[in-house]
Tab-separated table of C-alpha atoms in Angstrom:
chain	number	residue	atom	x	y	z
A	1	UNK	CA	12.764	26.720	-24.932
A	2	UNK	CA	9.738	24.901	-26.264
A	3	UNK	CA	8.232	22.335	-23.874
A	4	UNK	CA	8.746	19.478	-26.319
A	5	UNK	CA	12.483	20.228	-26.435
A	6	UNK	CA	13.124	20.872	-22.742
A	7	UNK	CA	15.863	18.473	-21.538
A	8	UNK	CA	15.171	16.655	-18.291
A	9	UNK	CA	18.547	15.049	-17.791
A	10	UNK	CA	18.710	13.433	-14.397
A	11	UNK	CA	21.910	13.098	-12.481
A	12	UNK	CA	23.758	9.764	-12.857
A	13	UNK	CA	23.358	9.125	-9.138
A	14	UNK	CA	19.574	9.462	-9.425
A	15	UNK	CA	19.418	7.180	-12.455
A	16	UNK	CA	20.322	4.269	-10.177
A	17	UNK	CA	17.396	4.886	-7.836
A	18	UNK	CA	13.752	3.964	-8.205
A	19	UNK	CA	11.779	7.090	-9.029
A	20	UNK	CA	9.319	8.329	-6.452
A	21	UNK	CA	6.040	7.993	-8.420
A	22	UNK	CA	3.921	11.156	-7.847
A	23	UNK	CA	2.331	13.151	-5.054
A	24	UNK	CA	-1.211	14.513	-4.713
A	25	UNK	CA	-2.645	17.191	-2.450
A	26	UNK	CA	-6.034	18.882	-2.057
A	27	UNK	CA	-7.621	21.534	0.166
A	28	UNK	CA	-11.201	22.717	0.793
A	29	UNK	CA	-12.718	25.304	3.087
A	30	UNK	CA	-9.887	27.838	3.391
A	31	UNK	CA	-9.259	31.205	1.781
A	32	UNK	CA	-6.628	31.132	-0.990
A	33	UNK	CA	-6.625	27.336	-1.113
A	34	UNK	CA	-4.054	27.290	-3.919
A	35	UNK	CA	-1.420	28.696	-1.555
A	36	UNK	CA	-2.042	25.808	0.842
A	37	UNK	CA	-1.867	23.382	-2.079
A	38	UNK	CA	1.478	24.828	-3.193
A	39	UNK	CA	2.892	24.364	0.308
A	40	UNK	CA	1.650	20.782	0.389
A	41	UNK	CA	3.189	20.112	-3.019
A	42	UNK	CA	6.488	21.528	-1.757
A	43	UNK	CA	6.445	19.035	1.130
A	44	UNK	CA	5.754	16.238	-1.381
A	45	UNK	CA	8.432	17.370	-3.852
A	46	UNK	CA	10.479	14.218	-3.190
A	47	UNK	CA	7.703	12.224	-4.886
A	48	UNK	CA	8.139	13.990	-8.216
A	49	UNK	CA	10.479	16.730	-9.420
A	50	UNK	CA	9.679	16.797	-13.114
A	51	UNK	CA	6.622	19.054	-13.094
A	52	UNK	CA	3.639	20.203	-11.049
A	53	UNK	CA	0.165	21.582	-11.479
A	54	UNK	CA	-2.660	23.214	-9.512
A	55	UNK	CA	-6.375	23.573	-10.292
A	56	UNK	CA	-8.463	25.895	-8.108
A	57	UNK	CA	-12.135	26.927	-8.108
A	58	UNK	CA	-13.638	30.317	-7.316
A	59	UNK	CA	-17.380	31.003	-7.461
A	60	UNK	CA	-16.839	34.203	-9.474
A	61	UNK	CA	-14.007	33.125	-11.774
A	62	UNK	CA	-14.740	29.408	-12.078
A	63	UNK	CA	-11.950	26.867	-12.572
A	64	UNK	CA	-8.398	28.095	-13.116
A	65	UNK	CA	-5.255	26.061	-13.575
A	66	UNK	CA	-1.483	26.345	-13.855
A	67	UNK	CA	0.919	23.628	-14.992
A	68	UNK	CA	4.657	24.147	-14.896
A	69	UNK	CA	7.897	22.225	-15.393
A	70	UNK	CA	10.397	22.043	-12.570
A	71	UNK	CA	10.280	22.508	-8.829
A	72	UNK	CA	7.367	23.909	-6.855
A	73	UNK	CA	9.633	26.558	-5.312
A	74	UNK	CA	10.562	27.901	-8.737
A	75	UNK	CA	6.968	28.305	-9.942
A	76	UNK	CA	4.229	28.263	-7.340
A	77	UNK	CA	5.821	30.778	-4.984
A	78	UNK	CA	5.323	33.688	-7.387
A	79	UNK	CA	2.522	36.045	-6.372
A	80	UNK	CA	1.761	36.842	-10.010
A	81	UNK	CA	0.968	33.186	-10.674
A	82	UNK	CA	-0.836	32.391	-7.432
A	83	UNK	CA	-3.161	35.380	-7.904
A	84	UNK	CA	-4.540	33.616	-10.990
A	85	UNK	CA	-5.683	30.686	-8.799
A	86	UNK	CA	-8.283	32.164	-6.404
A	87	UNK	CA	-10.846	30.219	-4.404
A	88	UNK	CA	-11.372	28.079	-1.317
A	89	UNK	CA	-10.969	24.746	-3.127
A	90	UNK	CA	-7.938	23.412	-4.977
A	91	UNK	CA	-5.889	20.318	-5.799
A	92	UNK	CA	-2.296	19.809	-6.898
A	93	UNK	CA	0.065	17.191	-8.290
A	94	UNK	CA	3.831	16.749	-8.427
A	95	UNK	CA	4.979	14.458	-11.185
A	96	UNK	CA	7.558	12.002	-12.188
A	97	UNK	CA	6.319	10.211	-15.295
A	98	UNK	CA	5.570	6.532	-14.678
A	99	UNK	CA	3.262	6.043	-17.656
A	100	UNK	CA	3.018	7.831	-20.948
A	101	UNK	CA	5.852	9.715	-22.590
A	102	UNK	CA	9.068	10.033	-20.618
A	103	UNK	CA	10.250	13.602	-20.712
A	104	UNK	CA	8.686	17.032	-20.777
A	105	UNK	CA	5.287	17.391	-22.434
A	106	UNK	CA	3.118	19.966	-20.704
A	107	UNK	CA	-0.134	18.247	-21.678
A	108	UNK	CA	0.893	15.244	-19.549
A	109	UNK	CA	1.165	17.342	-16.388
A	110	UNK	CA	-1.699	16.847	-13.928
A	111	UNK	CA	-4.240	17.643	-12.554
A	112	UNK	CA	-6.435	16.822	-15.562
A	113	UNK	CA	-9.681	18.738	-16.019
A	114	UNK	CA	-12.913	17.820	-17.752
A	115	UNK	CA	-16.128	19.798	-18.313
A	116	UNK	CA	-19.256	17.680	-17.916
A	117	UNK	CA	-22.975	18.393	-18.174
A	118	UNK	CA	-23.166	18.788	-14.394
A	119	UNK	CA	-20.022	20.935	-14.150
A	120	UNK	CA	-16.272	20.701	-14.190
A	121	UNK	CA	-14.080	18.141	-12.454
A	122	UNK	CA	-10.301	17.974	-11.958
A	123	UNK	CA	-8.363	14.828	-11.044
A	124	UNK	CA	-4.830	14.179	-9.739
A	125	UNK	CA	-3.641	10.556	-9.679
A	126	UNK	CA	-0.779	8.800	-7.895
A	127	UNK	CA	-0.240	5.262	-9.090
A	128	UNK	CA	-0.444	3.377	-12.344
A	129	UNK	CA	-3.295	1.718	-14.212
A	130	UNK	CA	-2.218	-1.705	-15.399
A	131	UNK	CA	-4.970	-1.973	-18.027
A	132	UNK	CA	-4.597	1.561	-19.418
A	133	UNK	CA	-3.541	0.445	-22.912
A	134	UNK	CA	-6.606	-1.733	-23.326
A	135	UNK	CA	-8.869	1.014	-21.975
A	136	UNK	CA	-7.305	3.612	-24.250
A	137	UNK	CA	-7.828	1.445	-27.343
A	138	UNK	CA	-11.445	0.847	-26.388
A	139	UNK	CA	-12.131	4.513	-25.689
A	140	UNK	CA	-10.481	5.706	-28.913
A	141	UNK	CA	-12.486	3.189	-30.921
A	142	UNK	CA	-15.635	4.647	-29.349
A	143	UNK	CA	-14.694	8.190	-30.302
A	144	UNK	CA	-12.679	9.552	-27.361
A	145	UNK	CA	-9.941	12.026	-28.274
A	146	UNK	CA	-6.978	11.904	-25.891
A	147	UNK	CA	-4.940	15.012	-25.154
A	148	UNK	CA	-2.078	13.331	-23.277
A	149	UNK	CA	-0.113	10.093	-23.144
A	150	UNK	CA	-0.880	9.622	-19.437
A	151	UNK	CA	-2.811	6.589	-18.223
A	152	UNK	CA	-4.661	8.894	-15.804
A	153	UNK	CA	-6.563	10.571	-18.632
A	154	UNK	CA	-8.501	7.326	-19.125
A	155	UNK	CA	-10.385	8.151	-15.912
A	156	UNK	CA	-11.708	11.439	-17.353
A	157	UNK	CA	-12.936	9.684	-20.521
A	158	UNK	CA	-14.559	6.879	-18.540
A	159	UNK	CA	-16.338	9.521	-16.462
A	160	UNK	CA	-17.593	11.201	-19.634
A	161	UNK	CA	-19.189	7.929	-20.782
A	162	UNK	CA	-20.847	7.183	-17.445
A	163	UNK	CA	-24.620	7.628	-17.186
A	164	UNK	CA	-24.518	8.493	-13.477
A	165	UNK	CA	-26.120	11.803	-12.466
A	166	UNK	CA	-23.388	13.190	-10.172
A	167	UNK	CA	-19.657	13.623	-10.705
A	168	UNK	CA	-18.753	11.659	-7.576
A	169	UNK	CA	-20.828	8.726	-8.841
A	170	UNK	CA	-19.170	9.015	-12.226
A	171	UNK	CA	-15.774	8.794	-10.558
A	172	UNK	CA	-16.888	5.560	-8.867
A	173	UNK	CA	-18.164	4.269	-12.202
A	174	UNK	CA	-14.881	5.046	-13.935
A	175	UNK	CA	-12.674	3.546	-11.238
A	176	UNK	CA	-14.614	0.281	-11.284
A	177	UNK	CA	-13.261	-0.191	-14.830
A	178	UNK	CA	-9.593	0.353	-14.053
A	179	UNK	CA	-7.004	-2.072	-12.706
A	180	UNK	CA	-3.789	-1.397	-10.847
A	181	UNK	CA	-3.004	1.211	-8.208
A	182	UNK	CA	-4.568	4.594	-7.624
A	183	UNK	CA	-4.745	7.175	-4.901
A	184	UNK	CA	-6.794	10.021	-6.319
A	185	UNK	CA	-7.604	13.543	-5.218
A	186	UNK	CA	-10.411	15.138	-7.260
A	187	UNK	CA	-12.529	18.277	-7.077
A	188	UNK	CA	-15.799	19.601	-8.411
A	189	UNK	CA	-17.182	23.103	-7.872
A	190	UNK	CA	-18.224	22.246	-4.317
A	191	UNK	CA	-16.523	19.010	-3.310
A	192	UNK	CA	-13.079	17.626	-2.531
A	193	UNK	CA	-12.887	13.888	-3.194
A	194	UNK	CA	-10.303	11.300	-2.170
A	195	UNK	CA	-10.157	7.671	-3.328
A	196	UNK	CA	-7.805	4.706	-2.823
A	197	UNK	CA	-7.797	1.482	-4.784
A	198	UNK	CA	-9.119	-1.667	-3.129
A	199	UNK	CA	-5.636	-2.890	-2.170
A	200	UNK	CA	-4.469	0.503	-0.873
A	201	UNK	CA	-1.158	0.201	-2.726
A	202	UNK	CA	-0.450	3.955	-2.755
A	203	UNK	CA	-0.892	6.203	0.303
A	204	UNK	CA	-3.474	8.929	1.028
A	205	UNK	CA	-4.276	10.706	4.316
A	206	UNK	CA	-6.979	13.082	5.553
A	207	UNK	CA	-6.208	16.206	7.564
A	208	UNK	CA	-8.169	19.019	9.213
A	209	UNK	CA	-7.308	22.713	8.908
A	210	UNK	CA	-8.729	24.918	11.647
A	211	UNK	CA	-12.459	24.658	12.317
A	212	UNK	CA	-13.842	24.215	8.813
A	213	UNK	CA	-11.076	23.245	6.377
A	214	UNK	CA	-9.914	19.799	5.261
A	215	UNK	CA	-7.069	18.501	3.179
A	216	UNK	CA	-5.940	15.300	1.464
A	217	UNK	CA	-2.280	14.429	1.027
A	218	UNK	CA	-0.085	11.573	-0.158
A	219	UNK	CA	1.853	11.819	3.123
A	220	UNK	CA	1.489	13.322	6.570
A	221	UNK	CA	4.473	15.630	5.962
A	222	UNK	CA	2.140	17.531	3.614
A	223	UNK	CA	-0.187	18.171	6.553
A	224	UNK	CA	2.626	19.338	8.819
A	225	UNK	CA	3.749	22.122	6.516
A	226	UNK	CA	0.328	23.812	6.596
A	227	UNK	CA	-0.335	23.134	10.272
A	228	UNK	CA	-3.116	20.628	9.589
A	229	UNK	CA	-4.093	17.911	12.060
A	230	UNK	CA	-3.940	14.298	10.915
A	231	UNK	CA	-7.433	12.814	11.089
A	232	UNK	CA	-6.714	9.367	9.628
A	233	UNK	CA	-5.581	7.467	6.569
A	234	UNK	CA	-8.077	6.938	3.782
A	235	UNK	CA	-8.778	3.210	3.890
A	236	UNK	CA	-8.118	0.807	1.007
A	237	UNK	CA	-11.146	0.834	-1.301
A	238	UNK	CA	-12.575	3.928	0.391
A	239	UNK	CA	-13.961	7.090	-1.188
A	240	UNK	CA	-14.450	10.269	0.859
A	241	UNK	CA	-16.467	13.251	-0.372
A	242	UNK	CA	-15.913	16.482	1.556
A	243	UNK	CA	-18.368	19.398	1.210
A	244	UNK	CA	-19.757	22.072	3.524
A	245	UNK	CA	-17.530	20.943	6.375
A	246	UNK	CA	-18.869	17.368	6.283
A	247	UNK	CA	-17.283	14.090	5.194
A	248	UNK	CA	-19.172	11.271	3.508
A	249	UNK	CA	-17.418	7.919	3.326
A	250	UNK	CA	-18.180	4.851	1.210
A	251	UNK	CA	-16.383	1.689	0.081
A	252	UNK	CA	-17.394	1.243	-3.560
A	253	UNK	CA	-14.523	-1.116	-4.407
A	254	UNK	CA	-14.914	-3.660	-1.631
A	255	UNK	CA	-12.510	-4.268	1.212
A	256	UNK	CA	-10.015	-7.046	0.456
A	257	UNK	CA	-6.740	-7.444	2.326
A	258	UNK	CA	-4.565	-4.327	2.214
A	259	UNK	CA	-1.418	-4.625	0.083
A	260	UNK	CA	0.242	-1.296	0.793
A	261	UNK	CA	3.562	-0.727	-1.000
A	262	UNK	CA	6.295	-1.814	1.409
A	263	UNK	CA	8.858	0.289	-0.468
A	264	UNK	CA	7.116	3.394	0.894
A	265	UNK	CA	8.625	2.376	4.247
A	266	UNK	CA	12.042	1.690	2.726
A	267	UNK	CA	12.572	4.703	0.488
A	268	UNK	CA	9.706	6.684	-1.060
A	269	UNK	CA	8.076	8.377	1.922
A	270	UNK	CA	9.799	11.162	3.800
A	271	UNK	CA	11.327	9.987	7.104
A	272	UNK	CA	9.230	12.532	9.038
A	273	UNK	CA	5.955	11.063	7.724
A	274	UNK	CA	3.700	8.637	9.582
A	275	UNK	CA	2.453	5.453	7.889
A	276	UNK	CA	-0.049	3.168	9.588
A	277	UNK	CA	0.581	4.927	12.880
A	278	UNK	CA	4.336	4.260	12.620
A	279	UNK	CA	7.125	6.782	12.143
A	280	UNK	CA	8.853	6.163	8.804
A	281	UNK	CA	12.146	7.193	10.411
A	282	UNK	CA	11.721	4.680	13.218
A	283	UNK	CA	10.824	1.925	10.749
A	284	UNK	CA	13.977	2.640	8.731
A	285	UNK	CA	16.075	2.685	11.884
A	286	UNK	CA	14.569	-0.678	12.809
A	287	UNK	CA	15.449	-2.011	9.351
A	288	UNK	CA	19.067	-1.207	10.227
A	289	UNK	CA	18.686	-3.050	13.534
A	290	UNK	CA	17.355	-6.148	11.766
A	291	UNK	CA	20.104	-5.904	9.165
A	292	UNK	CA	22.785	-5.815	11.865
A	293	UNK	CA	21.299	-8.950	13.433
A	294	UNK	CA	21.105	-10.779	10.124
A	295	UNK	CA	24.410	-9.654	8.601
A	296	UNK	CA	27.017	-8.718	11.239
A	297	UNK	CA	30.567	-7.864	10.217
A	298	UNK	CA	33.758	-6.726	11.962
A	299	UNK	CA	34.354	-3.095	11.045
A	300	UNK	CA	35.498	0.276	12.377
A	301	UNK	CA	32.645	2.506	11.260
A	302	UNK	CA	29.126	2.481	9.814
A	303	UNK	CA	28.515	5.091	7.096
A	304	UNK	CA	25.225	5.853	5.339
A	305	UNK	CA	24.933	6.521	1.632
A	306	UNK	CA	23.204	9.925	1.988
A	307	UNK	CA	20.477	10.656	2.503
A	308	UNK	CA	18.191	7.664	2.167
A	309	UNK	CA	20.547	5.253	3.930
A	310	UNK	CA	20.947	7.383	7.055
A	311	UNK	CA	18.218	6.040	9.401
A	312	UNK	CA	19.101	2.404	8.609
A	313	UNK	CA	22.806	3.152	9.184
A	314	UNK	CA	21.967	4.630	12.582
A	315	UNK	CA	20.026	1.481	13.476
A	316	UNK	CA	22.851	-0.770	12.247
A	317	UNK	CA	25.353	1.174	14.345
A	318	UNK	CA	23.200	1.087	17.477
A	319	UNK	CA	22.594	-2.658	17.237
A	320	UNK	CA	26.125	-3.650	16.229
A	321	UNK	CA	28.005	-1.258	18.498
A	322	UNK	CA	30.143	-0.102	15.556
A	323	UNK	CA	30.506	3.709	15.630
A	324	UNK	CA	28.355	5.734	13.231
A	325	UNK	CA	30.218	8.252	11.064
A	326	UNK	CA	29.499	10.566	8.162
A	327	UNK	CA	32.060	9.037	5.838
A	328	UNK	CA	30.291	10.409	2.775
A	329	UNK	CA	29.178	14.024	2.490
A	330	UNK	CA	26.343	15.021	0.164
A	331	UNK	CA	26.449	18.222	-1.877
A	332	UNK	CA	23.082	19.770	-1.046
A	333	UNK	CA	23.161	22.075	-4.047
A	334	UNK	CA	23.504	19.503	-6.809
A	335	UNK	CA	20.415	19.770	-9.002
A	336	UNK	CA	18.755	16.806	-10.681
A	337	UNK	CA	18.992	18.403	-14.129
A	338	UNK	CA	22.739	18.998	-14.265
A	339	UNK	CA	23.958	18.757	-17.870
A	340	UNK	CA	27.288	16.972	-18.172
A	341	UNK	CA	28.867	18.283	-21.382
A	342	UNK	CA	31.892	15.977	-21.640
A	343	UNK	CA	32.729	12.323	-21.088
A	344	UNK	CA	35.256	13.328	-18.421
A	345	UNK	CA	32.601	15.172	-16.432
A	346	UNK	CA	30.114	12.323	-16.903
A	347	UNK	CA	32.667	9.939	-15.417
A	348	UNK	CA	32.795	12.167	-12.342
A	349	UNK	CA	29.019	11.572	-11.999
A	350	UNK	CA	28.634	10.530	-8.387
A	351	UNK	CA	31.383	12.909	-7.169
A	352	UNK	CA	29.222	15.839	-8.222
A	353	UNK	CA	26.720	14.790	-5.589
A	354	UNK	CA	28.735	12.811	-3.031
A	355	UNK	CA	32.230	13.229	-1.648
A	356	UNK	CA	34.184	10.991	0.715
A	357	UNK	CA	35.410	12.329	4.041
A	358	UNK	CA	38.979	11.119	3.432
A	359	UNK	CA	40.376	11.900	6.851
A	360	UNK	CA	37.663	9.788	8.433
A	361	UNK	CA	37.761	6.645	6.276
A	362	UNK	CA	41.493	6.255	5.613
A	363	UNK	CA	42.711	2.904	6.913
A	364	UNK	CA	39.251	1.978	8.242
A	365	UNK	CA	37.016	-1.017	7.664
A	366	UNK	CA	33.827	0.656	6.440
A	367	UNK	CA	30.233	-0.612	6.469
A	368	UNK	CA	28.221	1.302	3.868
A	369	UNK	CA	24.447	1.235	4.346
A	370	UNK	CA	22.179	2.065	1.402
A	371	UNK	CA	18.441	1.673	0.866
A	372	UNK	CA	18.568	-0.451	-2.304
A	373	UNK	CA	20.574	-1.705	-5.248
A	374	UNK	CA	18.856	-1.275	-8.621
A	375	UNK	CA	21.344	-1.351	-11.506
A	376	UNK	CA	24.331	-1.359	-9.179
A	377	UNK	CA	26.281	1.256	-11.145
A	378	UNK	CA	26.214	3.806	-8.347
A	379	UNK	CA	27.227	1.198	-5.769
A	380	UNK	CA	30.364	0.459	-7.796
A	381	UNK	CA	31.256	4.141	-8.058
A	382	UNK	CA	30.741	4.760	-4.342
A	383	UNK	CA	32.901	1.739	-3.524
A	384	UNK	CA	35.641	3.115	-5.805
A	385	UNK	CA	35.473	6.466	-4.013
A	386	UNK	CA	35.814	4.830	-0.589
A	387	UNK	CA	38.740	2.663	-1.701
A	388	UNK	CA	40.433	5.655	-3.397
A	389	UNK	CA	40.169	7.502	-0.086
A	390	UNK	CA	42.236	4.770	1.571
A	391	UNK	CA	39.645	2.539	3.241
A	392	UNK	CA	40.997	-0.858	4.301
A	393	UNK	CA	37.810	-2.709	3.318
A	394	UNK	CA	34.247	-1.957	2.209
A	395	UNK	CA	31.162	-3.904	3.277
A	396	UNK	CA	27.778	-3.048	1.726
A	397	UNK	CA	24.611	-3.586	3.764
A	398	UNK	CA	21.347	-2.969	1.911
A	399	UNK	CA	18.165	-1.953	3.769
A	400	UNK	CA	15.862	-3.841	1.387
A	401	UNK	CA	15.821	-7.282	-0.214
A	402	UNK	CA	17.240	-7.625	-3.750
A	403	UNK	CA	15.136	-5.680	-6.268
A	404	UNK	CA	14.603	-8.346	-8.911
A	405	UNK	CA	11.225	-7.472	-10.432
A	406	UNK	CA	9.792	-4.277	-11.996
A	407	UNK	CA	6.928	-2.363	-10.383
A	408	UNK	CA	3.807	-1.630	-12.442
A	409	UNK	CA	1.868	0.253	-9.767
A	410	UNK	CA	3.296	3.748	-10.013
A	411	UNK	CA	7.064	3.360	-9.684
A	412	UNK	CA	9.345	3.842	-12.650
A	413	UNK	CA	11.519	0.713	-12.557
A	414	UNK	CA	13.930	-0.414	-15.257
A	415	UNK	CA	13.208	-3.442	-17.413
A	416	UNK	CA	13.887	-6.662	-15.535
A	417	UNK	CA	16.937	-7.273	-17.698
A	418	UNK	CA	18.542	-4.129	-16.235
A	419	UNK	CA	17.919	-5.052	-12.594
A	420	UNK	CA	21.147	-6.419	-11.147
A	421	UNK	CA	19.393	-8.837	-8.780
A	422	UNK	CA	17.364	-10.323	-11.621
A	423	UNK	CA	20.508	-11.472	-13.392
A	424	UNK	CA	23.023	-12.266	-10.649
A	425	UNK	CA	23.244	-14.149	-7.392
A	426	UNK	CA	24.219	-12.220	-4.273
A	427	UNK	CA	27.790	-13.465	-4.565
A	428	UNK	CA	27.949	-12.454	-8.245
A	429	UNK	CA	26.663	-8.995	-7.313
A	430	UNK	CA	29.347	-8.715	-4.635
A	431	UNK	CA	32.044	-9.556	-7.162
A	432	UNK	CA	30.601	-7.203	-9.784
A	433	UNK	CA	30.377	-4.262	-7.354
A	434	UNK	CA	33.819	-5.193	-5.998
A	435	UNK	CA	33.215	-5.062	-2.242
A	436	UNK	CA	34.503	-7.301	0.528
A	437	UNK	CA	30.982	-8.347	1.490
A	438	UNK	CA	27.421	-7.609	0.348
A	439	UNK	CA	24.294	-8.493	2.301
A	440	UNK	CA	20.622	-7.566	1.879
A	441	UNK	CA	17.982	-7.628	4.596
A	442	UNK	CA	15.736	-10.676	4.214
A	443	UNK	CA	12.091	-10.258	3.256
A	444	UNK	CA	11.060	-11.576	6.670
A	445	UNK	CA	13.488	-9.157	8.313
A	446	UNK	CA	11.935	-6.255	6.419
A	447	UNK	CA	8.457	-7.338	7.501
A	448	UNK	CA	9.596	-7.537	11.125
A	449	UNK	CA	10.999	-4.017	10.848
A	450	UNK	CA	7.644	-2.633	9.667
A	451	UNK	CA	5.872	-4.207	12.626
A	452	UNK	CA	5.004	-7.740	11.527
A	453	UNK	CA	6.548	-9.731	14.385
A	454	UNK	CA	6.101	-13.092	12.631
A	455	UNK	CA	7.513	-11.825	9.367
A	456	UNK	CA	5.864	-12.257	5.986
A	457	UNK	CA	2.676	-14.285	5.694
A	458	UNK	CA	3.541	-16.137	2.503
A	459	UNK	CA	-0.022	-17.377	2.014
A	460	UNK	CA	-1.496	-13.861	2.325
A	461	UNK	CA	1.262	-11.229	2.199
A	462	UNK	CA	0.502	-8.141	4.269
A	463	UNK	CA	2.163	-5.738	1.791
A	464	UNK	CA	2.803	-5.390	-1.904
A	465	UNK	CA	6.406	-6.547	-2.231
A	466	UNK	CA	6.337	-7.523	-5.911
A	467	UNK	CA	9.624	-5.743	-6.647
A	468	UNK	CA	11.305	-8.209	-4.270
A	469	UNK	CA	9.156	-11.340	-4.514
A	470	UNK	CA	7.728	-11.171	-8.029
A	471	UNK	CA	4.258	-11.806	-6.583
A	472	UNK	CA	1.963	-9.195	-8.147
A	473	UNK	CA	-1.328	-8.578	-6.292
A	474	UNK	CA	-2.912	-7.335	-9.545
A	475	UNK	CA	-1.856	-8.956	-12.808
A	476	UNK	CA	-0.240	-6.248	-15.031
A	477	UNK	CA	-2.407	-7.069	-18.043
A	478	UNK	CA	-0.895	-4.448	-20.382
A	479	UNK	CA	2.620	-5.724	-19.638
A	480	UNK	CA	1.602	-9.358	-20.044
A	481	UNK	CA	0.079	-8.457	-23.407
A	482	UNK	CA	3.463	-6.946	-24.351
A	483	UNK	CA	5.321	-10.144	-23.429
A	484	UNK	CA	6.107	-9.788	-19.722
A	485	UNK	CA	6.289	-13.198	-18.034
A	486	UNK	CA	5.031	-13.301	-14.443
A	487	UNK	CA	6.558	-15.509	-11.792
A	488	UNK	CA	4.565	-18.704	-11.326
A	489	UNK	CA	3.191	-19.375	-7.863
A	490	UNK	CA	4.713	-22.259	-5.974
A	491	UNK	CA	1.502	-24.288	-6.215
A	492	UNK	CA	1.632	-24.061	-9.984
């Protein structure tokens, strides 16, 4: 099948979830670096299942690359492919498209590579540039020829136009022109480079491999799979350049207040990762604790919506004293690209992935805990399944505040008109989903769960929570140009 025609049909269950942006990984100072990169990409697969790519450098063979559609396990575990990626330096990227064409176009798959006067450079980007359209127009008018529809390619073209003498300085030059969110892993012939935007919206961590190797990863779970030791997180606005076993650090983008994406704690990151010194699992369990305090209910069992609702359901059960039970069982072998050929099968959507444990829920008052409500379509279907199985009542508890605003920093969110919370009150959502009660954790409750004892600092929020609050730390200029209306601040 030609790449342009390849169907990436996601499962109906997944269509009602926010998509997990992308994941980046890089390694230097180890033999067969590409194999380490592939393992890291596998650990980060939850951040993007559409496609992946690796670029590696070998002193004898130069730069080599491979870009493939689908899962890491189906492509980058083949010896015949990995043998084409020799060298002690490599970077990789797993993708879910957040900018550019939606669907399968191989030229949009990162890492991107550019050949410059001082040598080649490859870049992998997690995030989204909010002024990419304006930059692209400017660059095209000045003669740049784009090969992809990705916003990340703007960085390569900005580097090409820089007058700086080294590639690392050209990267700084280029990133000073962009707006939005970026965590970047880049490589030259001799250097591995990591950069985070000034607000640190997207994650990036540094790890050490043995005595001489280093790695960069979107999450700490990528370090665990290769046996690397966590050194630290790359700081907001920081750039690290790793070469010859040494790390040089600079802060070319200033150091304003961090506005890390709070939804990484809620959903995106793997529960076995560490963020800001805190276990993601423990944070999600604590979200459930806060939710039980804020929204108690009389019930017989607490059930998670697998798998993302599980830690919060455990916390809700522990705090409320209501027994925890696996009332819904997930089919582990349901792929994301299942093709439903008939309307009847499409209507079975959620049942292909989730099934109710009928013997457990019959006659019971059930608390269902999920991580979020986006469109609400899946919530309705899950409620129907629970009721069909004989439950006496269904109470939804959501481990995040209502998602009422789109994200422009690397998360693929629906238009605001398709977000249930943007168009309905909580009571209207409860009626539309058809449950006995529906409660979301408060924004302050979420902040307490992630370690902010006093809750949200409304004057200077500690996190980016724009999808809940509508307060964007960086104005999405491309979207505003297209007609998006931002929420006015209270003072205005």
